[in-house]
Short mmCIF file of C-alpha atoms and ligand atoms in Angstrom, two decimals:
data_model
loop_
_atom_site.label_atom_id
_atom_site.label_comp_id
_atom_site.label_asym_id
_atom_site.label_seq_id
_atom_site.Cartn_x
_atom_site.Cartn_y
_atom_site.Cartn_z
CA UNK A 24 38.28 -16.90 -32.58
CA UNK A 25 34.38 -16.90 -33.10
CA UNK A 26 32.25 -18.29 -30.04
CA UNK A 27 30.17 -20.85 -31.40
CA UNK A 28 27.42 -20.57 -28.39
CA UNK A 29 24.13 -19.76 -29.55
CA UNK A 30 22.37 -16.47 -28.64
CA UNK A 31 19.54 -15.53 -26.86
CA UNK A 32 16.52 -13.05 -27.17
CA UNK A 33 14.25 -13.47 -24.56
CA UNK A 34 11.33 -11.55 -24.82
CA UNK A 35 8.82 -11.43 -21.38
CA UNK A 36 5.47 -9.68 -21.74
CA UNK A 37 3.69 -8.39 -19.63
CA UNK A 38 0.17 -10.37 -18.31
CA UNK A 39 -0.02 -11.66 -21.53
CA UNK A 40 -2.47 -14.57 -22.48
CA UNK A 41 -2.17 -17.58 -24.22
CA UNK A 42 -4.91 -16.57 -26.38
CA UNK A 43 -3.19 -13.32 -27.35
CA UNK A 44 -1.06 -15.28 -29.67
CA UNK A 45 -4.03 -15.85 -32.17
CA UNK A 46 -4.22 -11.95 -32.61
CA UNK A 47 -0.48 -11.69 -33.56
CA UNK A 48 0.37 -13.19 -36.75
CA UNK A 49 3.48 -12.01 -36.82
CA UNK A 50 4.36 -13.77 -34.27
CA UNK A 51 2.78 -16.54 -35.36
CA UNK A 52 4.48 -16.39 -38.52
CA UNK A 53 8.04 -15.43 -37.20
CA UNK A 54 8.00 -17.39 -33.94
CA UNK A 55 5.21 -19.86 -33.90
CA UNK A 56 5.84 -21.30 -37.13
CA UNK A 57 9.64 -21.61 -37.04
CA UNK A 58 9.43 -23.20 -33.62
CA UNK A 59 8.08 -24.63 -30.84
CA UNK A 60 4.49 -24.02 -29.25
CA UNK A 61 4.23 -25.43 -25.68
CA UNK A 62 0.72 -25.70 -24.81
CA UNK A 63 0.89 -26.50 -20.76
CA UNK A 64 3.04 -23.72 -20.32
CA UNK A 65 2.53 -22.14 -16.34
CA UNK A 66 3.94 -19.57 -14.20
CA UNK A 67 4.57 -21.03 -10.31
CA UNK A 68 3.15 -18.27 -8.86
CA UNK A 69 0.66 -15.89 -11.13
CA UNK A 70 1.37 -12.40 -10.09
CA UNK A 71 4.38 -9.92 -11.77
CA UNK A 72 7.19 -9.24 -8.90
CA UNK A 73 7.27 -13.10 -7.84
CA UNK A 74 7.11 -14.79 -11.12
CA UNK A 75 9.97 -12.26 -12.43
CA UNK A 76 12.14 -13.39 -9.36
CA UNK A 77 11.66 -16.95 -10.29
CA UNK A 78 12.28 -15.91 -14.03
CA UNK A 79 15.51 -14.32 -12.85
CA UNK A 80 16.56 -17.39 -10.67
CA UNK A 81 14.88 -20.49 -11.54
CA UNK A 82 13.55 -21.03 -7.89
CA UNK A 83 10.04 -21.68 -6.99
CA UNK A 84 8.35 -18.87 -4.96
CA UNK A 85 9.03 -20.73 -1.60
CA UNK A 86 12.44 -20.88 -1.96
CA UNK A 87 13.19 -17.14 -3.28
CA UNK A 88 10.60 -15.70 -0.88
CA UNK A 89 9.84 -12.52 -3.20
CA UNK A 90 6.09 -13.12 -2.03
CA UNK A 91 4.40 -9.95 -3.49
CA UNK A 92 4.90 -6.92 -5.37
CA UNK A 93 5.24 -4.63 -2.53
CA UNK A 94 7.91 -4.18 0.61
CA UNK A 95 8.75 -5.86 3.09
CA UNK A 96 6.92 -9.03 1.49
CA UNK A 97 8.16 -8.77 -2.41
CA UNK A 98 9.01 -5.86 -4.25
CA UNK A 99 12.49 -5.25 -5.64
CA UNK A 100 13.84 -4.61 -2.61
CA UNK A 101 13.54 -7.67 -1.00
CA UNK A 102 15.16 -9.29 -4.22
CA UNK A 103 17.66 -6.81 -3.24
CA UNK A 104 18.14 -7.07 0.40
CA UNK A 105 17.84 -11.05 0.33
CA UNK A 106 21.40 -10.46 -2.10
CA UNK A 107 19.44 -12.41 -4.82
CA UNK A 108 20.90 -10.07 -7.78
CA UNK A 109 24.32 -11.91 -7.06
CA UNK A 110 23.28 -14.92 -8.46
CA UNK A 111 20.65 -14.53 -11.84
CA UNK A 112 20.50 -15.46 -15.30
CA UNK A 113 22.75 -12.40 -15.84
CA UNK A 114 25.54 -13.11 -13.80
CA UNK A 115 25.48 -16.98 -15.15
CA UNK A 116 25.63 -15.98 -18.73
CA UNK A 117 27.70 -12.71 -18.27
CA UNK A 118 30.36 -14.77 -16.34
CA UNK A 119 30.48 -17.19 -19.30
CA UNK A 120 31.21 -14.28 -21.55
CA UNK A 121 28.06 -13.16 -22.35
CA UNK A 122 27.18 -9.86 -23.31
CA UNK A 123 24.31 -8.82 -21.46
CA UNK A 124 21.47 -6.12 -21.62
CA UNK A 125 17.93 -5.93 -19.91
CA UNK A 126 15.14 -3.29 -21.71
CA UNK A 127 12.18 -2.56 -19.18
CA UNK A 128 10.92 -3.87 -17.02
CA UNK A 129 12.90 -5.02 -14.10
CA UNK A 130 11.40 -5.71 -10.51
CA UNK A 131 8.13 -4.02 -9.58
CA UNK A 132 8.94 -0.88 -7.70
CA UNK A 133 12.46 -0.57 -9.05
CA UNK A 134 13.15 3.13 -8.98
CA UNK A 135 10.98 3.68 -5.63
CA UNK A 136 12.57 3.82 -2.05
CA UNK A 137 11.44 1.56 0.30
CA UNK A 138 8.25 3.50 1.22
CA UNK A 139 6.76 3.55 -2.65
CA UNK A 140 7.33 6.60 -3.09
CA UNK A 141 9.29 7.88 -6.48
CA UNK A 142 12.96 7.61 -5.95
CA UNK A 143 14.93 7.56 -9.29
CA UNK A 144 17.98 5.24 -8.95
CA UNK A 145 20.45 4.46 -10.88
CA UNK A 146 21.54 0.91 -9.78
CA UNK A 147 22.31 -1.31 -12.32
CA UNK A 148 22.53 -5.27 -10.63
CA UNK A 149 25.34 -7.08 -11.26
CA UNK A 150 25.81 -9.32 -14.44
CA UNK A 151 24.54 -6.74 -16.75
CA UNK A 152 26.55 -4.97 -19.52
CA UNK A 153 23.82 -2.71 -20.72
CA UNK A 154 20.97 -1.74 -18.96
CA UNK A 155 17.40 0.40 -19.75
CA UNK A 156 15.33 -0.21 -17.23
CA UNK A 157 12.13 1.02 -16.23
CA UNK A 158 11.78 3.48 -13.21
CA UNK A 159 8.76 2.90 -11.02
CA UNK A 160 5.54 1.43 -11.34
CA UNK A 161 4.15 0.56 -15.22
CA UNK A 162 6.86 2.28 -16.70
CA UNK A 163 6.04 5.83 -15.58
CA UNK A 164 2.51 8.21 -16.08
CA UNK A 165 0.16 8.88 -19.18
CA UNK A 166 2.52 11.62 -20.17
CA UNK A 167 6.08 9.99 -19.64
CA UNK A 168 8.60 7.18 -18.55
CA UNK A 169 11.50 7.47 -17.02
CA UNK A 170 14.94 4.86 -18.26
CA UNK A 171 17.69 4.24 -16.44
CA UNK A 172 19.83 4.09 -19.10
CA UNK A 173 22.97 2.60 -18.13
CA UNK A 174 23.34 4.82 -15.06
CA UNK A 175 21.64 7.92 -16.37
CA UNK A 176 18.07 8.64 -15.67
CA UNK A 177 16.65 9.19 -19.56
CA UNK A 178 13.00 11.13 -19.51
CA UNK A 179 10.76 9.61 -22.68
CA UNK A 180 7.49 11.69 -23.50
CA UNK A 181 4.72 8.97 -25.00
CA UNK A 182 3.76 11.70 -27.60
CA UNK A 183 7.39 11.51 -28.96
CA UNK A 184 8.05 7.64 -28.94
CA UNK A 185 5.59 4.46 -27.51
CA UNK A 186 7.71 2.78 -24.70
CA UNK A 187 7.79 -0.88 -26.84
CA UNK A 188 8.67 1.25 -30.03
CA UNK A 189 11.36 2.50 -27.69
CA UNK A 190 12.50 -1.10 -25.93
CA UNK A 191 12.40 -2.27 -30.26
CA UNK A 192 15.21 0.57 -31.29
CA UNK A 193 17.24 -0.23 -28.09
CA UNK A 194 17.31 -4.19 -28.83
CA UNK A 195 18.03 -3.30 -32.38
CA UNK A 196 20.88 -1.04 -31.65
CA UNK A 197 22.64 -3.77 -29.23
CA UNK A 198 21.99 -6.87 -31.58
CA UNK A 199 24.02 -4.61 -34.68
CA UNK A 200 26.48 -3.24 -32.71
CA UNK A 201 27.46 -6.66 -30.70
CA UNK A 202 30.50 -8.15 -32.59
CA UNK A 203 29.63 -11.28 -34.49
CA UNK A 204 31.45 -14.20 -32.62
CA UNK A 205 30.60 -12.65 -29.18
CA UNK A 206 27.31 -14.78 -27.85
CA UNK A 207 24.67 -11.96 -26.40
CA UNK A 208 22.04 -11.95 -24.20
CA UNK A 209 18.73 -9.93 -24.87
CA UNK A 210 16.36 -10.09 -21.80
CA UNK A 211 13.38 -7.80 -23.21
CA UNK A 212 10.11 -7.06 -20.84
CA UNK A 213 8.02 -4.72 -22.59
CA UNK A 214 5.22 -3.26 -20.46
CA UNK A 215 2.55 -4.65 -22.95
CA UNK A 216 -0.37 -5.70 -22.42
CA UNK A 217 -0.30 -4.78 -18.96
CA UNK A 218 -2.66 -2.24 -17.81
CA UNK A 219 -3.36 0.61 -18.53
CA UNK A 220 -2.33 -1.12 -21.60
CA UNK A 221 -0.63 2.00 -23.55
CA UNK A 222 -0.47 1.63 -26.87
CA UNK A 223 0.52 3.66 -30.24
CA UNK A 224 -1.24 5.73 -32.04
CA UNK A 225 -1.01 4.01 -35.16
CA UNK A 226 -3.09 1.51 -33.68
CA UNK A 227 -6.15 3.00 -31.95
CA UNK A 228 -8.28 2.76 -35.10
CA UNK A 229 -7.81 -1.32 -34.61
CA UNK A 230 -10.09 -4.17 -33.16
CA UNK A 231 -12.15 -1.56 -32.20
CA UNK A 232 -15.37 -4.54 -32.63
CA UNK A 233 -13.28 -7.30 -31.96
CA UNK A 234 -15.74 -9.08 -28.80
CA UNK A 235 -14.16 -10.24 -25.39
CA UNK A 236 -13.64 -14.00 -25.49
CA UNK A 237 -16.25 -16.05 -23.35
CA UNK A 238 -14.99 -19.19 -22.65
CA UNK A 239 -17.63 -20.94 -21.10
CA UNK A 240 -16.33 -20.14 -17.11
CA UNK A 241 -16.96 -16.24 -18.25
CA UNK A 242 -18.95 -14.98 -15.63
CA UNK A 243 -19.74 -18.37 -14.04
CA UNK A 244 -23.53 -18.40 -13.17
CA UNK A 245 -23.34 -21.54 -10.44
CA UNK A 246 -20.08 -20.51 -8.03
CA UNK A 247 -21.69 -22.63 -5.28
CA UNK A 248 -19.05 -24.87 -6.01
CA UNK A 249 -16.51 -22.50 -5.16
CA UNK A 250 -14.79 -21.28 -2.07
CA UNK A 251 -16.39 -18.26 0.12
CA UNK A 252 -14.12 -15.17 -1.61
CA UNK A 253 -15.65 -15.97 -5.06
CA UNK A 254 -19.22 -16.50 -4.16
CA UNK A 255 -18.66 -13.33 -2.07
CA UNK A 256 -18.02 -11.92 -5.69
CA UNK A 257 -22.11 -10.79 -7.76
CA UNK A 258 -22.31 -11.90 -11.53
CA UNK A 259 -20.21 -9.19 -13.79
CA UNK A 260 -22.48 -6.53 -14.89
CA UNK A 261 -23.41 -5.00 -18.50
CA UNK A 262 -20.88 -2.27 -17.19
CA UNK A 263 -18.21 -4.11 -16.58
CA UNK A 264 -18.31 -6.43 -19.00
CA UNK A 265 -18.50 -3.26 -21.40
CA UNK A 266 -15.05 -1.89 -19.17
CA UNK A 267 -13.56 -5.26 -19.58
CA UNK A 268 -14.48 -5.42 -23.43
CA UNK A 269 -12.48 -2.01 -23.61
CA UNK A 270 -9.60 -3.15 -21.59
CA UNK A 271 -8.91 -6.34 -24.06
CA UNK A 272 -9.28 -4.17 -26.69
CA UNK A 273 -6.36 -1.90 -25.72
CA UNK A 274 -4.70 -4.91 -24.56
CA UNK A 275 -4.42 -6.22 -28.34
CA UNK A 276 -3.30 -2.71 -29.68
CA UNK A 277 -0.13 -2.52 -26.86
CA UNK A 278 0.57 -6.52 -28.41
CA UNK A 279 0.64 -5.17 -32.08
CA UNK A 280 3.76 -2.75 -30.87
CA UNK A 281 5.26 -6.58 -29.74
CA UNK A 282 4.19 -8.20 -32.85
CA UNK A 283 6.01 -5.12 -34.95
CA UNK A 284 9.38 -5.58 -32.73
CA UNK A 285 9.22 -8.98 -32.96
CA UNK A 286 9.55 -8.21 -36.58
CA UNK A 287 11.93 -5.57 -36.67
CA UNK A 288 14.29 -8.02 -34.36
CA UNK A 289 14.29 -10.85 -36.67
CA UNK A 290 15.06 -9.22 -39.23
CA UNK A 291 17.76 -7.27 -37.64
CA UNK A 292 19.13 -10.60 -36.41
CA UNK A 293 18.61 -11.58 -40.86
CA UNK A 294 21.11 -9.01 -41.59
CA UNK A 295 23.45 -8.86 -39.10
CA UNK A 296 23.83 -13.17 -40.10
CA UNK A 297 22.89 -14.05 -36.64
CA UNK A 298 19.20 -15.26 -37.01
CA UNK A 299 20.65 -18.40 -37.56
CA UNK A 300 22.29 -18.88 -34.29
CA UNK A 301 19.96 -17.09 -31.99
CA UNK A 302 17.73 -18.96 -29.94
CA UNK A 303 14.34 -16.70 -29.49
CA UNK A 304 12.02 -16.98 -26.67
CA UNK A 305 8.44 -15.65 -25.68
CA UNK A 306 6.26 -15.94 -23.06
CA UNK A 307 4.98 -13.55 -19.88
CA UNK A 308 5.33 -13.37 -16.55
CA UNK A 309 1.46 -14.44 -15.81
CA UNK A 310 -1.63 -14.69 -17.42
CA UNK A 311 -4.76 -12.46 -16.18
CA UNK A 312 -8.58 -13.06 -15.74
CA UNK A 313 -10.90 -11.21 -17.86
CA UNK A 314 -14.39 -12.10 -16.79
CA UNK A 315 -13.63 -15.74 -16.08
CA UNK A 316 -15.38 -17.54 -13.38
CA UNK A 317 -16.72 -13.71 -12.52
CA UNK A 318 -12.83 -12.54 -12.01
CA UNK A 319 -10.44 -9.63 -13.03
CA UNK A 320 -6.73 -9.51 -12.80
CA UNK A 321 -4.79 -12.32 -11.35
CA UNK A 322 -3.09 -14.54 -8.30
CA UNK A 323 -5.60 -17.29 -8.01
CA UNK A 324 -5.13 -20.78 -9.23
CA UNK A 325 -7.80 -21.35 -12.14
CA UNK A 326 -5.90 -21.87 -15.47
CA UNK A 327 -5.95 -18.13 -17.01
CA UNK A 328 -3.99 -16.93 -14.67
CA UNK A 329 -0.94 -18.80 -14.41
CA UNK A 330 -1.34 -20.07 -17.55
CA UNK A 331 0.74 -18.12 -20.13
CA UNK A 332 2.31 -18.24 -23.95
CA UNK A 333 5.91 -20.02 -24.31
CA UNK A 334 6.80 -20.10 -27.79
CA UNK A 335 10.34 -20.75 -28.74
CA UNK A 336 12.50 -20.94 -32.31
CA UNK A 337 16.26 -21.16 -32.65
CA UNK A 338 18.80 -23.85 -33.49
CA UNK A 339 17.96 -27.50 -33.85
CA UNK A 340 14.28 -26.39 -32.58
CA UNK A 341 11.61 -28.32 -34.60
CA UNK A 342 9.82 -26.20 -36.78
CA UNK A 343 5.79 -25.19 -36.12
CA UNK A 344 5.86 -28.44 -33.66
CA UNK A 345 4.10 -28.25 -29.86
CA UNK A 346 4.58 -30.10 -26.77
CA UNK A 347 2.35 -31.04 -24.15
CA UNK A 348 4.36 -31.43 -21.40
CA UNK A 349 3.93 -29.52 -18.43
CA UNK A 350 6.68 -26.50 -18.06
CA UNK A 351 7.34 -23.73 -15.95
CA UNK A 352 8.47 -19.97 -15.53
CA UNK A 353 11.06 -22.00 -13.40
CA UNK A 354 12.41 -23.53 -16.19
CA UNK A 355 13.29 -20.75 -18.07
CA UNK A 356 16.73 -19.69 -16.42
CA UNK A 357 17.80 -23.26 -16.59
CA UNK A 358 17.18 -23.51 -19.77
CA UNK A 359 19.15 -20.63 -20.74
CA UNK A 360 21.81 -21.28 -19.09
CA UNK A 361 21.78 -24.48 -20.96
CA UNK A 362 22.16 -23.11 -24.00
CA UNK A 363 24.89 -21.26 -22.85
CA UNK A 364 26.63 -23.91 -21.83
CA UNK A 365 26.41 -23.06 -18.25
CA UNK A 366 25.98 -25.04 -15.00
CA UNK A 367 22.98 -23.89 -12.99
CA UNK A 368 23.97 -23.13 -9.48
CA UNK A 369 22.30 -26.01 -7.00
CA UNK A 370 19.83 -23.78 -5.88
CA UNK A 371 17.33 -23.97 -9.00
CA UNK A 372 14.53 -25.66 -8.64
CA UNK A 373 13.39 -25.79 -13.14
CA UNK A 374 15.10 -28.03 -15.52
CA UNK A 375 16.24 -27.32 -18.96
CA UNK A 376 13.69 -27.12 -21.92
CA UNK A 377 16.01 -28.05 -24.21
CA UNK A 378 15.20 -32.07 -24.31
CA UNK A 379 11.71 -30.91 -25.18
CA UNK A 380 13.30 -28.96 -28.19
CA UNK A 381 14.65 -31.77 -30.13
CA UNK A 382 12.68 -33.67 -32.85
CA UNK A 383 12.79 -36.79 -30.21
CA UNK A 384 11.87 -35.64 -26.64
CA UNK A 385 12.28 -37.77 -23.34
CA UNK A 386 9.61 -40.32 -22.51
CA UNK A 387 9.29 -39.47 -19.21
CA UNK A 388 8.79 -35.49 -17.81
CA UNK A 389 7.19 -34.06 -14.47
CA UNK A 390 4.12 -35.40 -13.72
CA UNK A 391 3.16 -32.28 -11.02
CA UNK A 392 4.30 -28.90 -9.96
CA UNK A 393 2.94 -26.48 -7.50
CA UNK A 394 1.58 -23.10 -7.65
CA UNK A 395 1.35 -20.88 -5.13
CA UNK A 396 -0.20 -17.87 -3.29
CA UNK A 397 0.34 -15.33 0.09
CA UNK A 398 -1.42 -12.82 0.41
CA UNK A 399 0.22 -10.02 2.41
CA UNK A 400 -1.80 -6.97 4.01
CA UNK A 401 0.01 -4.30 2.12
CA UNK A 402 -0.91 -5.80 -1.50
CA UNK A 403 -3.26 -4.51 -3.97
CA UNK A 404 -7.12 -5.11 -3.06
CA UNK A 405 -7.09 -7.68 -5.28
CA UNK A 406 -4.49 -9.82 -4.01
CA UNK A 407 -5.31 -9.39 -1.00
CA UNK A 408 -8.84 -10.56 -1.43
CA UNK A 409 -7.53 -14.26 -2.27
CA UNK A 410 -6.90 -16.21 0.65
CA UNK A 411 -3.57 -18.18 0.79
CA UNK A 412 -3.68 -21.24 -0.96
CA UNK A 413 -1.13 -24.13 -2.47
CA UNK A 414 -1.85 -25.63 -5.60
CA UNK A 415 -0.81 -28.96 -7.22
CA UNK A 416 -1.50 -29.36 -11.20
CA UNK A 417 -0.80 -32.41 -13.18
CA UNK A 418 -2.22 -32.95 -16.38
CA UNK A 419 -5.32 -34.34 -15.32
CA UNK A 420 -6.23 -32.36 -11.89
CA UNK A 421 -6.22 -28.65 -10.37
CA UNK A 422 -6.18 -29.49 -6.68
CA UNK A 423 -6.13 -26.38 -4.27
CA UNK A 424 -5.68 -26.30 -0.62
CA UNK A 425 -6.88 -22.84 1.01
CA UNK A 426 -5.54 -21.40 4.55
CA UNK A 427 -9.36 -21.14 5.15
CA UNK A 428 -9.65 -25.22 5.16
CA UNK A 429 -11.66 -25.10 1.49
CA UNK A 430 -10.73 -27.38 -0.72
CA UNK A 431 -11.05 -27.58 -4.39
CA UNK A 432 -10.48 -30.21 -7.11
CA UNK A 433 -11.29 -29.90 -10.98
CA UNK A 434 -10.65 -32.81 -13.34
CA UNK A 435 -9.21 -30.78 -16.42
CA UNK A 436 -10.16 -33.58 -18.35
CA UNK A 437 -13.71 -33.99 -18.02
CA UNK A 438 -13.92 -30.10 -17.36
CA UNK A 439 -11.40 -27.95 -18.64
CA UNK A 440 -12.46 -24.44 -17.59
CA UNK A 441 -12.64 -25.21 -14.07
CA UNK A 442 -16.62 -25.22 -13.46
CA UNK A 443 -17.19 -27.94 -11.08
CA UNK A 444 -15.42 -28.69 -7.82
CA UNK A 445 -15.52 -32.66 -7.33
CA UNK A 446 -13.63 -32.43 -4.29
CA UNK A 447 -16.45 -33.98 -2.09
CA UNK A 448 -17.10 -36.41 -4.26
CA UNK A 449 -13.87 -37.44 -5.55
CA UNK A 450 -12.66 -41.18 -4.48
CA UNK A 451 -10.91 -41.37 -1.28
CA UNK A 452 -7.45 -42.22 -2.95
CA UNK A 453 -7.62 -39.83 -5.42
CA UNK A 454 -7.65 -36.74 -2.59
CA UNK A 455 -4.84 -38.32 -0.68
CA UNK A 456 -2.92 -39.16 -3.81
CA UNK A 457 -2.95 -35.16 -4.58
CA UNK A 458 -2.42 -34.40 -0.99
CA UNK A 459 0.68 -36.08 -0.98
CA UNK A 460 2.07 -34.80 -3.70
CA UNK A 461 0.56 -31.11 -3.28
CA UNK A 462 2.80 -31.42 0.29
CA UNK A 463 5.82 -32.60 -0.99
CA UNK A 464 5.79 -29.74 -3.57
CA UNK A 465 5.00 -27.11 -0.67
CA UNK A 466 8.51 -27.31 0.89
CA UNK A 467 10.62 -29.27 -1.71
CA UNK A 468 14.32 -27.95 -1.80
CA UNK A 469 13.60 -25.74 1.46
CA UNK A 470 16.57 -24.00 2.80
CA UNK A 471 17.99 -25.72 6.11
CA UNK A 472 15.72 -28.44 5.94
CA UNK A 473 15.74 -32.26 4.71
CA UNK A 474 12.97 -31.55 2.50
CA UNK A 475 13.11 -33.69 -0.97
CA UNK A 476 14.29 -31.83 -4.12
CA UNK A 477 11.75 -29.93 -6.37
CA UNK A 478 12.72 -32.35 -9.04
CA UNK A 479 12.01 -35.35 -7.21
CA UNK A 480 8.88 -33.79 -5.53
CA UNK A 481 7.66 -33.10 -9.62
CA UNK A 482 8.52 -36.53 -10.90
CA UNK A 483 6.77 -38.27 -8.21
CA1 CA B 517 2.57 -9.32 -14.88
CA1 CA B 518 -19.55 -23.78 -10.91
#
């Protein structure tokens, strides 16, 4: 007999932004209009390797301690050697009778040995019935990418086929072939737009005059406000502002590979009769700063980093509706398995999105989270430039507590790009109001502790 679950195509860029989404209409027409726009949507920790772990599991960084994207701290191998892979998104679903498959990327340094260096593998974690994923870091060089394709190590040259044109055919393929009546699972992490931000050459010729977006914290002038590492950071210069102007330009052309796939899937999901049924997700795995508040790339706690797109469509979802509330990367496993009709194990720290997807959502939702940030000696330069911090959001505030003792607190409100710190001036019970919360949040569910649940710790 037919399963009646739902499936699911869950589609994870890579450093995408929010703002993307207005360059990819047909997304917006495929996705955006036949669903659900969230537009508080965050990532727990803004930086790939982590936030994939907490995709994977549902956990906040604390509790899944994959810190970085490099060994010992982060990395796939400490996913690995913690014996995280035993208990994912995959194995949930798959154990339900799910029919599994991940295209791309995986864990950062997948398909390296524990020193960095190249070191094809041809693991395939448990829960998974298919698997192409990426060996080594971005996929592979200018030239080629290496696939381990279901426990063969597959060479792709970039002259013969784009790497997203590549993840499209292989998502294609396992949506026709899957029987109808047998619920799948399509977890889909194209490289795009991540840097170097390869894309096709059908589409070099656009947005070549398409300008960078300056939101008004691009290159902030006044960053007296601001802790010591950004004032220790000049003013962006014509050069690389021109360099940055480039980058977001081949940023948009890698997205247009998306917005083609995203096409080619739906309507592969049309024919086959499954469109119907098939809940469709997309969001990334962080956001990324281009120019704002003087700062490139990601990790620290002002909103375009761990902000990020979450747009999602399938059954019973309200059509071209948003929602305000305030969710998280952490959510996204949960949710899943909810659809699925899975039980979360007790270790998740998210909650399902799926009251949030009806045309009468709950009253009452988290009123905080927590973001967070280590910086380990053997990250990239630019990680390792941002001191540790923890991080409570609500809808109103952006209150940050460094390692260094600085302090910083924006009212989001009153100043939505993050341009003056109040946090000297702010009243008295304000600061210990966000203090409380922000250390609840830094230890809620902890291992071997009595620390309060993340759940509670949110709701307040
Ligand atoms: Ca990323
Ligand atoms: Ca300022």
């Amino acid at each position: 007999m037919a399963d009646p679950r739902p499936n699911i195509l869950f589609i994870l860029a890579d450093d995408m932004k929010a703002a993307d989404l207005e360059h990819m209409p047909k997304v917006q027409g495929l996705l955006v209009e036949q669903g659900v726009r969230f537009t508080r949507p965050w990532v727990t920790r803004s930086l790939c390797c982590p936030s994939r772990a907490t995709i994977l599991r549902g956990q906040y960084t604390h509790n899944h301690d994959v810190w970085v994207n490099v060994e010992p701290s982060g990395g796939f191998w400490n996913f690995f050697d913690q014996g995280h892979e035993s208990s994912t998104i995959a194995t949930w679903l798959n154990a339900a009778g799910y029919r599994t498959i991940l295209i791309g990327k995986y864990l950062n340094r997948y398909g390296l040995d524990r020193n960095g260096n190249r070191s094809p593998t041809t693991h395939v974690p448990p829960g998974w019935d298919r698997w192409h994923a990426w060996q080594g870091i971005y996929g592979g060089t200018d030239a080629s990418y290496e696939i381990n394709e279901n426990g063969r190590i597959v060479t792709h040259r970039r002259s013969e086929i784009h790497d997203t044109d590549l993840h499209a055919r292989t998502a294609e393929e396992f949506i026709r072939n899957t029987a109808s009546g047998v619920p799948f699972f399509v977890y889909l992490a194209p490289n795009a737009p991540h840097d170097p931000a390869y894309f096709a050459p059908r589409h070099a010729n656009l947005f070549t005059n398409t300008p960078l977006p300056r939101p008004s914290s691009f290159n902030e002038a006044d960053v007296s406000d601001k802790p010591q590492w950004v004032r220790n950071k000049p003013r962006l210069s014509s050069r690389q502002v021109s360099t940055l102007t480039q980058f977001y330009r081949k940023r948009l052309r890698a997205l247009q590979s998306l917005e083609e796939m995203v096409e080619r899937l739906v309507n592969a999901l049309r024919a086959t009769g499954k469109l119907s049924n098939t809940y469709i997700v997309l969001t990334s795995d962080n956001g990324i700063y281009l120019g704002e508040h003087r700062l490139q790339a990601k990790g620290a706690a002002y909103n375009a980093s761990p902000r990020v797109p979450l747009v999602i469509r399938g059954p019973g979802v309200p059509r071209g509706a948003t929602r305000s509330q305030l969710v998280l990367n952490n959510d996204l496993a949960p949710t899943l398995a909810s659809w699925a009709g899975v039980r979360p194990p007790g270790f998740v720290d998210g909650r399902s999105l799926a009251p949030l997807l009806t045309s009468s959502p709950p009253a009452t939702w988290r009123t905080a989270f927590l973001v967070e940030h280590r910086r380990t000696p053997e990250e990239f330069a630019y990680v390792r430039a941002i001191p540790n911090y923890s991080a409570v959001r609500t809808a109103r505030y952006n209150y940050v507590e460094y390692g260094t003792g600085e302090k910083e607190l924006y009212d989001l409100e009153a100043d939505p790009t993050e341009l003056t710190n109040i946090f000297n001036r702010a009243p008295q019970t304000l600061r210990s109001e966000l203090k409380a919360r922000l250390d609840a949040l830094k230890i809620c569910a902890r291992a071997g502790t009595s620390a309060t649940s993340c759940k509670r710790a949110e709701d307040g």
